[in-house]
Every structure is written in C-alpha cells, then in structure tokens.
Coordinates of C-alpha atoms in Angstrom, one line a residue:
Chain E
X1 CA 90.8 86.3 62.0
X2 CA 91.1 89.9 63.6
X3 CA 92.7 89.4 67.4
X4 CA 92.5 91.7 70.3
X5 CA 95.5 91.0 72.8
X6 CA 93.9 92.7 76.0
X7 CA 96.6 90.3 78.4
X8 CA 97.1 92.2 81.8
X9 CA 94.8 95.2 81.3
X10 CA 92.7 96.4 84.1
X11 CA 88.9 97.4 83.7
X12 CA 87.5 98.6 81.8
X13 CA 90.3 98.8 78.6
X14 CA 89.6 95.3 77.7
X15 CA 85.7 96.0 77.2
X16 CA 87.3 99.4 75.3
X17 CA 89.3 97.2 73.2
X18 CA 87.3 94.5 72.0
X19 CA 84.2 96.8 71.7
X20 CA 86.3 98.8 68.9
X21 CA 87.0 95.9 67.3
X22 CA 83.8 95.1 66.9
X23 CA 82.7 98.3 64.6
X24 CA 84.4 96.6 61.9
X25 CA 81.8 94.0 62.0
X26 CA 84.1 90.8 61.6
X27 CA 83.1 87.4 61.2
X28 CA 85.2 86.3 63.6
X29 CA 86.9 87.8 66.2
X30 CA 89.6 86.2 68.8
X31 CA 90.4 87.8 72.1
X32 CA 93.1 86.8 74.4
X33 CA 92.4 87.9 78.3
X34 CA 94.1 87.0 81.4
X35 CA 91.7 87.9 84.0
X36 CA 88.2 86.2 84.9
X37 CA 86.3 90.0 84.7
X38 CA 87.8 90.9 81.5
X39 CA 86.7 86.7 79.8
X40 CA 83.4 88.0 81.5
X41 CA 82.9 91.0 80.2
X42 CA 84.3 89.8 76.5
X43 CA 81.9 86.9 76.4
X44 CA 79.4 88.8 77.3
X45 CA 80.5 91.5 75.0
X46 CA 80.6 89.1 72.3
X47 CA 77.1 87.2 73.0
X48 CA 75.2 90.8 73.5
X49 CA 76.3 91.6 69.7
X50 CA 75.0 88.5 68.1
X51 CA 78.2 86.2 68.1
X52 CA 78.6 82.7 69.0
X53 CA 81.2 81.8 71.6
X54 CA 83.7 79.5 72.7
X55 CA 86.3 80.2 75.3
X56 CA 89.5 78.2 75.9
X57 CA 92.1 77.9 78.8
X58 CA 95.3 78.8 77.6
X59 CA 98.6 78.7 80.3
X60 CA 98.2 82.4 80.8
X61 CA 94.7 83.0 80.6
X62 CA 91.9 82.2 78.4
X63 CA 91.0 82.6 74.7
X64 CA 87.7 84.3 73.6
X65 CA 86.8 83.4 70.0
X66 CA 83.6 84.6 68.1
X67 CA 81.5 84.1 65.5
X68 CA 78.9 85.6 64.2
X69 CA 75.7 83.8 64.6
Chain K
X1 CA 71.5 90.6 62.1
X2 CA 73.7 92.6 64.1
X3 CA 71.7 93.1 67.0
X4 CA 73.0 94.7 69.9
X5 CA 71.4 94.6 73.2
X6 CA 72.0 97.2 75.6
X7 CA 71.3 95.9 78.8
X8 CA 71.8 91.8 78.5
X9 CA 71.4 88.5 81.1
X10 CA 74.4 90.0 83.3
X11 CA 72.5 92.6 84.7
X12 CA 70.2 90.0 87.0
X13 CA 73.0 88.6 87.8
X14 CA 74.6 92.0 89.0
X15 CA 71.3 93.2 90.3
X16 CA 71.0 90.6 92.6
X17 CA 74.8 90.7 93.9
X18 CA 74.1 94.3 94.7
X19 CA 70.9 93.3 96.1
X20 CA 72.0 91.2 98.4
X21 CA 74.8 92.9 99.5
X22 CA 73.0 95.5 100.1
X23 CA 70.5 93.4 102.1
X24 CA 73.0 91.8 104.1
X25 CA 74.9 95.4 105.0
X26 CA 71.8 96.8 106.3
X27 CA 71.0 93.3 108.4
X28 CA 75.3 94.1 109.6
X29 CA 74.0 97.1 110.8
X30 CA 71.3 95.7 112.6
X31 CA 74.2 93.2 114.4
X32 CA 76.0 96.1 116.0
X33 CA 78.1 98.0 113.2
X34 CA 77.7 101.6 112.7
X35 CA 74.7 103.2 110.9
X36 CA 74.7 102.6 107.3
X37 CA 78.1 101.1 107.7
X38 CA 77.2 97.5 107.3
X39 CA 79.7 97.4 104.6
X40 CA 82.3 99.8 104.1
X41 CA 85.5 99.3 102.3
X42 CA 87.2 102.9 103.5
X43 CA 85.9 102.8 106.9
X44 CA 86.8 99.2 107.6
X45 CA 90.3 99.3 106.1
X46 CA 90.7 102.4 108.2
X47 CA 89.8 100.7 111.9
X48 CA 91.8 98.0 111.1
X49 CA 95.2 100.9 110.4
X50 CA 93.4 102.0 113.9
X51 CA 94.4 98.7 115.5
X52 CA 97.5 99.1 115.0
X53 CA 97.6 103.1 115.0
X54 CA 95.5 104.0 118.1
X55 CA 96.1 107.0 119.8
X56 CA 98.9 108.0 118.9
X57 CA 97.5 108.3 115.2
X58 CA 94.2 109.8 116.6
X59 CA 92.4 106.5 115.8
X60 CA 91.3 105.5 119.1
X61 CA 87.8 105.9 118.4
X62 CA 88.4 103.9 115.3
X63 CA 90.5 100.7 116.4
X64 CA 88.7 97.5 115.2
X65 CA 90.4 94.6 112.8
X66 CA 87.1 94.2 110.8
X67 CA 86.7 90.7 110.5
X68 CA 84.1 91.3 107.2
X69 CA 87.7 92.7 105.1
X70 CA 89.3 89.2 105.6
X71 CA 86.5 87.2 104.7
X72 CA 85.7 89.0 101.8
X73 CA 89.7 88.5 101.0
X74 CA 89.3 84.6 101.9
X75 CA 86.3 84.2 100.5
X76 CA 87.0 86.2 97.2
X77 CA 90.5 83.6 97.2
X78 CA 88.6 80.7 97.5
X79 CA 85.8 81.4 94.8
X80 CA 88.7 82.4 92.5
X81 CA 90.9 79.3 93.6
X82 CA 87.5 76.8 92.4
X83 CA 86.9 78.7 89.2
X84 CA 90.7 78.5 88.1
X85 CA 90.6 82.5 88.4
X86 CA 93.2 82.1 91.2
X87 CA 96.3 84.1 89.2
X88 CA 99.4 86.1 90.1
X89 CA 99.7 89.0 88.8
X90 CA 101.2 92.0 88.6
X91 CA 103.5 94.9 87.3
X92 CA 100.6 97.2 86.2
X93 CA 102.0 100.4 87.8
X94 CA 102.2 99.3 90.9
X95 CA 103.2 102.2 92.2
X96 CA 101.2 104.2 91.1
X97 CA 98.1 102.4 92.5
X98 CA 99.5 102.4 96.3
X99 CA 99.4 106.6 95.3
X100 CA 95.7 106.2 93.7
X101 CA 94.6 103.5 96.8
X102 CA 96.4 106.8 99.1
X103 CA 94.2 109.7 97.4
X104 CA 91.2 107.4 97.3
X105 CA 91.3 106.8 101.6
X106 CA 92.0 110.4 101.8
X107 CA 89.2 111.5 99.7
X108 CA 86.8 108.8 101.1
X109 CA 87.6 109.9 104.8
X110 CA 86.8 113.8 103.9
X111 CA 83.3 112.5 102.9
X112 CA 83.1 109.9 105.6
X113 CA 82.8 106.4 103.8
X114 CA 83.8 105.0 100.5
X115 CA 82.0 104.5 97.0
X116 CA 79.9 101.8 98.3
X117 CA 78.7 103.3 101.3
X118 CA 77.6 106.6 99.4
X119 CA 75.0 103.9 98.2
X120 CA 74.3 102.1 101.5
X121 CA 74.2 105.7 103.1
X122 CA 71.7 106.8 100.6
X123 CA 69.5 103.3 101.2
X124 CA 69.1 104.1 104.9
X125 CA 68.1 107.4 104.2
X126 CA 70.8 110.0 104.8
X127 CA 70.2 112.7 101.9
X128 CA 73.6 113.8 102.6
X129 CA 75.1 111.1 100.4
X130 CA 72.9 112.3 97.1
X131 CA 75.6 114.8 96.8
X132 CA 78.7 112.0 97.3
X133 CA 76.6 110.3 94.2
X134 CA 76.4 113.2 92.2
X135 CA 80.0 113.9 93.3
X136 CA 80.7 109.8 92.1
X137 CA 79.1 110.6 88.5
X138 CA 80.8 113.6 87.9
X139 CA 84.1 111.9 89.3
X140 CA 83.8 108.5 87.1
X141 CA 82.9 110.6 84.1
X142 CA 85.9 112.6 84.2
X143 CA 87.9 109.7 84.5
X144 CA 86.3 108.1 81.7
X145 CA 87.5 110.5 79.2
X146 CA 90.8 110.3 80.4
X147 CA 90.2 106.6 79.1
X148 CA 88.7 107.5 76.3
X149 CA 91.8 109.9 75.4
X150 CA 94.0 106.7 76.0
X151 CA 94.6 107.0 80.1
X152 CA 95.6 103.5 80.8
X153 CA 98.5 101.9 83.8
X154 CA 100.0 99.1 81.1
X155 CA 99.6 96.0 81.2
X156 CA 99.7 93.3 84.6
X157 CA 102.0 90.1 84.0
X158 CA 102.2 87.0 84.9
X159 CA 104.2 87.0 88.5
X160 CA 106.0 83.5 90.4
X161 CA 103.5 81.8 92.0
X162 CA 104.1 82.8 95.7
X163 CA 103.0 86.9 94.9
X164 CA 99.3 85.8 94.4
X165 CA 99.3 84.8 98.4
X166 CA 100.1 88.3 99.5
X167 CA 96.3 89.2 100.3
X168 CA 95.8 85.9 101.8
X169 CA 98.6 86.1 103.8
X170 CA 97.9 89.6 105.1
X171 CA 94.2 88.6 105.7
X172 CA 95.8 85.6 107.9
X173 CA 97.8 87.5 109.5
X174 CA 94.7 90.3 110.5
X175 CA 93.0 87.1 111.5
X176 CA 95.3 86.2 114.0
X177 CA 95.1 89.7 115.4
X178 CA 91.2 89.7 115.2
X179 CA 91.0 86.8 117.3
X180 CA 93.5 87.6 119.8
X181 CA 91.5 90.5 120.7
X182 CA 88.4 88.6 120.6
X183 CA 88.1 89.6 124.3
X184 CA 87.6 93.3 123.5
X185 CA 91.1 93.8 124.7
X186 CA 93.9 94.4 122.3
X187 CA 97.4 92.6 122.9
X188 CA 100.5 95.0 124.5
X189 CA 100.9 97.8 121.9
X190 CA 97.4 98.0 119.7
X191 CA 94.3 99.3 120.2
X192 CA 90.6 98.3 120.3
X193 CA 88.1 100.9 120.8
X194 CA 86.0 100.2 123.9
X195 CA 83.0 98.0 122.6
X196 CA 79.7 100.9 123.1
X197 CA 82.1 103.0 123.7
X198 CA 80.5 107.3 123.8
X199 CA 82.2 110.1 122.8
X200 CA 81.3 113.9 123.3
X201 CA 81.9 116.4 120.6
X202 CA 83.8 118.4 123.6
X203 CA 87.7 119.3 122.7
X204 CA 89.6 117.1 124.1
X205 CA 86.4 114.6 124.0
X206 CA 85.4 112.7 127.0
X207 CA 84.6 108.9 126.4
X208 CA 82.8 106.7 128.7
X209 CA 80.8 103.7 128.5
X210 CA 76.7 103.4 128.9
X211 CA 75.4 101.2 131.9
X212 CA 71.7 100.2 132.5
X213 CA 68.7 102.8 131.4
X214 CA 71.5 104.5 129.0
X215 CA 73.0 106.5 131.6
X216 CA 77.2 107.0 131.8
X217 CA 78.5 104.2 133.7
X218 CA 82.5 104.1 134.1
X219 CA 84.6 107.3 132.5
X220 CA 87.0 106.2 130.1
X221 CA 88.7 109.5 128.8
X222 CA 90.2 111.9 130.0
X223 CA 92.4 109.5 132.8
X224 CA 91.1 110.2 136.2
X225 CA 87.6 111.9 134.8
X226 CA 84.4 111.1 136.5
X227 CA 81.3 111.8 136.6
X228 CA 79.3 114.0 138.6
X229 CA 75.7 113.9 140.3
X230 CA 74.7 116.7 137.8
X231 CA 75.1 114.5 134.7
X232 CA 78.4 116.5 133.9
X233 CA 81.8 114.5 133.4
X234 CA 84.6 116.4 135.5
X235 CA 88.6 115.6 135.0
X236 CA 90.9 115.4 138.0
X237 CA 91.7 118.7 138.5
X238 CA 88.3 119.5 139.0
X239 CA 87.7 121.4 135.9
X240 CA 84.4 120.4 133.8
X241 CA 85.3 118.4 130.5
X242 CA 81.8 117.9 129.4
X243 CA 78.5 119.5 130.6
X244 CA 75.7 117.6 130.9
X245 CA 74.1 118.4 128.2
X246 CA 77.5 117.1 126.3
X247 CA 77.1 113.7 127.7
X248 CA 73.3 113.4 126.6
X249 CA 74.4 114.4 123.2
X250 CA 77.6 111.9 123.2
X251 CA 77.5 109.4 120.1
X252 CA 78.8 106.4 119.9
X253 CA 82.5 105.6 118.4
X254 CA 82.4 103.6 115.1
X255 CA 85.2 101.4 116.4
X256 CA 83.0 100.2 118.5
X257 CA 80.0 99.3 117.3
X258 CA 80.5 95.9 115.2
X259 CA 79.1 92.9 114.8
X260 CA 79.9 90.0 116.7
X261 CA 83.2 88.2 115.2
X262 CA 81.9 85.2 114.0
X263 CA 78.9 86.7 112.2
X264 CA 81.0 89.6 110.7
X265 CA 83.8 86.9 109.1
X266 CA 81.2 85.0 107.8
X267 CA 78.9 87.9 106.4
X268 CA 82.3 89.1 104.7
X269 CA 83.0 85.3 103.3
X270 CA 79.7 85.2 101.8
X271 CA 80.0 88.5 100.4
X272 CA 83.6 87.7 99.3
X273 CA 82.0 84.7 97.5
X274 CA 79.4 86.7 96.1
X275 CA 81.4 90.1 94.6
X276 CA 84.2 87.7 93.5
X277 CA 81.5 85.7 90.9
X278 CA 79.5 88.7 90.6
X279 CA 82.1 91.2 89.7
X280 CA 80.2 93.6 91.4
X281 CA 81.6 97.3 91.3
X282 CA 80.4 100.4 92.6
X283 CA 81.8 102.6 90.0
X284 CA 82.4 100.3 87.2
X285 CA 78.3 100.6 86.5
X286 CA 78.4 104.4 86.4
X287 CA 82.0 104.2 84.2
X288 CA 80.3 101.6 81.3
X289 CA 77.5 103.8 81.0
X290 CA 79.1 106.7 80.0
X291 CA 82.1 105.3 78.1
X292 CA 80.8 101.7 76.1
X293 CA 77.1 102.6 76.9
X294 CA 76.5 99.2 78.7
X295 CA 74.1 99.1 81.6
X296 CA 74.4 95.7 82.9
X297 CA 76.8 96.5 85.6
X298 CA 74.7 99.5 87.0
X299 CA 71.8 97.6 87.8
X300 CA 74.9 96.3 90.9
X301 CA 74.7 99.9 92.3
X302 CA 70.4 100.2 91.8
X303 CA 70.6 96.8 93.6
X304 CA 72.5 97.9 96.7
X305 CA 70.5 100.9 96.8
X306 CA 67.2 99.2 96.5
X307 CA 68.4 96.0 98.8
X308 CA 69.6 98.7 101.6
X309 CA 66.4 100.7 101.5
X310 CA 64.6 97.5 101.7
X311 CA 66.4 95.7 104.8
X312 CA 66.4 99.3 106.5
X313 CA 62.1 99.7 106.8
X314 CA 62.1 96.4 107.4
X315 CA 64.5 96.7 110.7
X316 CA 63.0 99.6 111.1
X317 CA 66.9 101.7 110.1
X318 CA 65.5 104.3 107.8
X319 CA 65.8 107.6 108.7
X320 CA 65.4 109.9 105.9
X321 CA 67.0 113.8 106.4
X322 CA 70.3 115.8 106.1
X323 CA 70.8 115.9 109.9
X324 CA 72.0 113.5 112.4
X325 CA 72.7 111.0 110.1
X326 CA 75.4 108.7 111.6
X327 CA 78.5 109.2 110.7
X328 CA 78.1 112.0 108.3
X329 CA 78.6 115.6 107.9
X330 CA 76.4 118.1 106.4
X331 CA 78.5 119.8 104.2
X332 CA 77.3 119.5 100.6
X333 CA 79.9 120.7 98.6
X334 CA 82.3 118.7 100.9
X335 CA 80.5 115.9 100.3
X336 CA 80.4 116.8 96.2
X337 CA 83.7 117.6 96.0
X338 CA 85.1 114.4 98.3
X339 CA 83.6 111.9 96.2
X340 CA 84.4 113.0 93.3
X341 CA 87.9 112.9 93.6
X342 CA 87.6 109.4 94.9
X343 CA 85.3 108.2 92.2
X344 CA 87.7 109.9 89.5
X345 CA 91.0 107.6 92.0
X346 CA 88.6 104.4 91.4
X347 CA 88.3 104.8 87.8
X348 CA 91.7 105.4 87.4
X349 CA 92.5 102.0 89.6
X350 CA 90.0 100.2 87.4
X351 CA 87.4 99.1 90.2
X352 CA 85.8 100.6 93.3
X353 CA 87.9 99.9 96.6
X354 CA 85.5 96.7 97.4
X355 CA 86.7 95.2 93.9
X356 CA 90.5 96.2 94.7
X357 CA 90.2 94.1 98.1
X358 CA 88.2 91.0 95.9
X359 CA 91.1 91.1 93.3
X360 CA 93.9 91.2 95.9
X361 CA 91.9 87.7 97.4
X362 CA 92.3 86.8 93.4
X363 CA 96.2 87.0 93.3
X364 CA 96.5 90.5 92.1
X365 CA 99.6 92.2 93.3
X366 CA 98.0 95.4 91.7
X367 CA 94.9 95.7 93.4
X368 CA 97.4 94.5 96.7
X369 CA 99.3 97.5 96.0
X370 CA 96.0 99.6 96.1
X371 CA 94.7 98.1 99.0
X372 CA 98.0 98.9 101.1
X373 CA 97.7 102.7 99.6
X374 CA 94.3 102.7 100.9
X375 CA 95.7 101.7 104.1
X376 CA 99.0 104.2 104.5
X377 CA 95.8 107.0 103.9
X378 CA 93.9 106.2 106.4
X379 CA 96.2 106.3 108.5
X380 CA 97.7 109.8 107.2
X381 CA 94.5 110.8 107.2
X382 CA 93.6 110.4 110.9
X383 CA 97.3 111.3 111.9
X384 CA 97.3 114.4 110.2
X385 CA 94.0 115.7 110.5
X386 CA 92.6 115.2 107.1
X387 CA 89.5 113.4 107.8
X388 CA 86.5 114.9 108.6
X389 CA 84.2 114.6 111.7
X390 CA 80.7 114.3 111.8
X391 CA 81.1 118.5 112.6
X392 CA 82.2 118.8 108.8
X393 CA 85.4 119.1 106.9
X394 CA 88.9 119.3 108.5
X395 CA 90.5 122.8 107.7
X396 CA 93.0 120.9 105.8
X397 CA 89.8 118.8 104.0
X398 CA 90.3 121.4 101.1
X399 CA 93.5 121.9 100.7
X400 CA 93.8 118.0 100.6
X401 CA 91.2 117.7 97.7
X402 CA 92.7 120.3 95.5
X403 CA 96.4 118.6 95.7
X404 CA 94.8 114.9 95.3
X405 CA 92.5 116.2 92.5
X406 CA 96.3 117.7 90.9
X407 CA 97.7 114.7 91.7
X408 CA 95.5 112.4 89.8
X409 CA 95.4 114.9 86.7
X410 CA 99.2 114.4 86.4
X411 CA 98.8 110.7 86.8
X412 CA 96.4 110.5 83.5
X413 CA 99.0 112.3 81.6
X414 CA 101.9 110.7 82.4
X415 CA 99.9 107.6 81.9
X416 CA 98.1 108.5 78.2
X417 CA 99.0 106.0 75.7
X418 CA 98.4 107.3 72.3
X419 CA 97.1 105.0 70.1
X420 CA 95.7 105.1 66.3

C-alpha cells in the first residue's frame, strides 16, 4: 500500500504531499498525520477524490487509510 | 470513477465559520472596539505588548490586555483538549517562526491591522484595504511557489507533555492582568489607555477625555495642559498644544475603545471554539487556490467578508470611501506593499496570525514561538517608529519592508528541501 508520512509538517505540505500521491491513482493509499488540520484536510482530500475512508488513532497521531470507492 | 470535486462539503462548513466570525467582529465593534477592529490578531497582540510597554515604548495610546486573544487561546485549548487534538509539539524551526511572527507584526503594523482585518476592514467599507487584499494575493502566491519549489521548516515532534501548556499558561497569566485592571487602572508599572480616551494629530499630541454633549472634559496629556474658553488645549507654560480646530478633529485612541471585559472573553472563547473546529484561515484559502487548486477553505475569507458587510448595514457601521476610515491610512502602495510582505510571512508560518494563536491554544510550541515573534514586533515596531499612523507610513515604513521582504527571501532558501 503506497504511504505518505506527513508527521509534524505544517500547512499546507501535508495537503501537498498526499495530493501527489494521489496522481498515481492507487487503490489504496495510507497517510500518517499528527495534527487535527492536516487528518482534516487528508480525509477530506481523500473523500473529494472518490476514496473511502477510515481514520485511526495512533500514540502520535492518527492514520488516514483510503480506498478507492 | 475518479471524480474529483473541486469545491467539497468543507467549504459550508468554512463559509459559515468565517461568516460568523465575521458577524460577531462587526457586532464587537458595535460593543466599544475600534472601527472595523472587532477582531484583530496584529492589533490585539499589539495593545496587550502596550500593557506592558506604555509610554515609554510609544504605546500609550495602545495599552489594553484584549481579553478576546485569551479566549480564543482558552477556548481553542479546550475544543482541542474534547476532540483529543490537544498535542505538544514542536521543533519545527522554532526559531525561525519567532523571526517570521517578528516581520509579520512589523508588516501588519505598516498597514494598520493583520490578514484578517484587511477582510473585516473591507466588510465595513474602507476601500483602503482592497489594496492590503491585492497586496495578500500577491503575497501568498509568492509564497506558494516557494512551496511548490520545496520551501518547507521540517518537521514538528512530539514534545514532554508540560510544553503544550505554554499558550494556556501565558493566556492565564494575561488573564490575571486583564482583570486586575478591570477598573480601567493598570497596576504600578503598566499601562491602560484611558477608556474614550481623544487624541489630536498635533506633535506632541494632546489627549483628553469627552464629557457630556462631546465636548473636552478633563486634559490628560501634556501634564499640566488645560483647556481654554476658545476650544484650544493650552500646556503650562502657556503655549498652545492644540488649536481648536485640533480638538474638534481629535480621534479616539484604539486602546481605548473595547468591549466590555466579560463580553470580549466570551466573544473570543466562542470564536476560539469556532476557528479551532473550523480551521478557519485567512490566507490558507487564497494559498490552496493557487497551489492544490482547492476552494473549500476560501469560501472562510468570502464568509468574513460577506458576514462583516452584513452586521455593519445592519448596525448601521458601513462607511464605504478611502478617507477617514478608522484606523487606516491612505496610502495605496503602502498598503500593497505592507500586506504583501505579511501575507508572503503567513504562508511561510503555515497559517494566518489568528490560526498561529488557535494552534498555540492546541499545544503547539511552533505557532507559541510565532505568536511571541509577533509580540517582540509590535513592540519594536511602536518603540522604534516603524508603524504607521493613520497620517501614512513611518519614514522608516519602507526601509522596514524592503529588509523584511529580504529577510523572508533568505528564509525560503535556506529552508528549500529538494526533493525528487
């Protein structure tokens, strides 16, 4: 599964990040974030370009993963 | 299907957080605060530096702890502490964001209020402010291709648990200040400008306080100045300070016009509350337009702008023209220039000064950092001369802008990561 590690980045790289990973079109995509803007921003991200999503707590943030729908 | 939506749910939900921010800066206004200065991130930090500046730092016009900047830190804590957002962190540059928080103040004080009242300026009217927005577009799309070419301040880490309490405890602490000059009266060794307190644009100025009917009551400034039965205020050697005509024209000092306490705290932990869930940003709209082409976020800035206008007819605030506008100068390429260099700092921080003070609320050392830079220029600003009057630039307005807009070049390059 292609992972974006965007951990401790300020706005808007994380958007940046996980936007370009999204050209490749994957299937799934994972994306770790340790902010509550950038899980945001990601999920909405994610949602906006046609993926299902599920977000977990992690001890040092929160983990994004996607699938497209 | 690989549809991709342009503008998706977010944007009512930022629409509505700037709409109501908006709303509720224009209704501040309304309470006592300065015109179009409901809500100002620049202006508020800098009374508060005032309080404990005053004179001495020429901020005795502008001494006021602003009770809206700790509720929106309180209030911004504890929305993030129920939603688990609560997290210290840090390590981002630090540094370097107390320098970008510095230029930021310093830029925001040459145009006279920061990135969200450029918006809230433009909502009640004052056409002045179209240039600060053209000045924030060009500003925040600068900075966006120093992002796109890989400008970035590294990555924030996880910090001990006690660093995320650093806003709180400073907000606290203003607090305690706040309401120990609840009385209008600072404690030994601060300052608080003179509630209605009227300044003429003479050199030195002469400040005095309105009675009944809007006529000078008691001389404040200069010591031993009174008034005479022509209208004129006279010092003690006999020697006019201000003519009549002076005193008619005298405008009030932003320090002290405000809100009463209670209603300014709890306007700020509302809107604390509000920015902290809404992520609202004043550049951040302007910045994912031009770099990821996503709207959502802008529709925060159209909503503060449409919310201001709104509240203003209906108080009856709107005054639409370039002069007179309160607090504001006229000078358009000042104006340009001033707020694009602090739109171009903001990007560079990674949020507008009212998102730095929600994220140091959040645990943040980062946006902490930013916030005290913001404060150490303000006060620079007022000490040395830097900040512009409602008379237009300061000679040294210029100068500043070219070394900050230097400044802030070198920072991107220093700070370019290259990657594949």
């Amino acid at each position: 599964m292609l992972e974006v590690d965007v951990r401790g980045f300020s706005c808007p790289v994380p958007l940046m990040r996980t936007k370009k990973a999204l050209e490749g079109d994957p299937a799934e995509i994972r994306v770790l974030v340790d902010s509550g803007t950038a899980k945001a921003n990601a999920v909405n991200l994610l949602k906006d370009s046609s993926y299902d999503v599920a977000v977990d707590e992690t001890p040092d943030g929160w983990t994004i993963v996607g699938k497209k729908a | 299907m690989s549809g991709k939506r342009l503008v998706g749910p977010s944007a009512w939900i930022f629409g509505a957080a700037g709409a109501f921010i908006g709303v509720v800066a224009a209704w501040l206004v309304s309470q006592g605060n300065p015109g179009n200065m409901g809500l100002c991130i620049a202006c508020f930090l800098r009374d508060t530096v005032g309080f404990f500046g005053g004179a001495k730092a020429n901020m005795g016009a502008v001494a006021y702890v602003r009770p809206e900047i700790i509720g929106l830190v309180l209030g911004a804590a504890a929305a993030s502490f129920a939603t688990k957002e609560f997290r210290p962190r840090g390590g981002s540059s630090t540094l370097l964001r107390f320098v970008l928080g510095f230029i930021f103040m310093t830029s925001a004080l040459i145009f006279l209020g920061c990135t969200v009242r450029a918006w809230l300026r433009l909502g009640g009217g004052d056409l002045n402010a179209l240039w600060g927005v053209l000045g924030i577009v060009v500003g925040v799309s600068i900075g966006a291709l120093f992002l796109k070419g890989g400008y970035n301040l590294g990555r924030a880490k996880h910090l001990p648990a006690p660093a995320a309490w650093l806003g709180v405890a400073l907000a606290v602490a203003l607090l305690a200040l706040a309401l120990a000059s609840a009385s209008g009266t600072a404690p030994n060794g601060f300052t608080v400008t003179k509630a209605k307190a009227f300044a003429t644009g003479t050199t030195p100025p002469a400040v005095f306080l309105k009675g009944a009917g809007g006529k000078p009551a008691a001389v404040l400034k200069p010591e031993g100045a009174a008034l005479a039965p022509d209208g004129s205020i006279v010092g003690a050697d006999g020697a006019v300070v201000a003519s009549a005509e002076a005193v008619a024209k005298a405008k009030p000092q932003p320090g002290g016009k405000r809100a009463p306490l209670a209603i300014a705290l709890v306007a700020g932990l509302v809107l604390g509350v509000v920015a902290q869930r809404s992520r609202f940003c004043s550049i951040g709209g302007i910045r994912d337009v031009v770099l990821v082409r996503r709207f959502d976020l802008l529709f925060g800035v159209i909503g503060l702008l449409v919310g201001a206008f709104v509240a203003n007819v209906a108080l009856g605030q709107f005054s639409m023209g370039f002069e007179n506008q309160p607090v504001a100068h006229t000078d358009a390429l000042g104006n340009f220039a001033a707020m694009a260099v602090a739109g171009l700092a903001a990007v560079m921080l990674g949020g507008c000064p009212f998102r730095q003070v929600i994220m140091s609320g959040e645990g943040d050392v980062d946006a902490f950092a930013a916030v005290l830079g913001m404060m150490a220029g303000a006060f620079v600003a007022h000490w040395q001369g830097i900040a512009s009057s409602p008379k237009g630039l300061s000679p040294l307005g210029w100068p500043a802008l070219g070394v900050m807009a230097a400044v802030l070049v070198a920072i991107a390059l220093i700070k370019r990561e290259r990657t594949a």
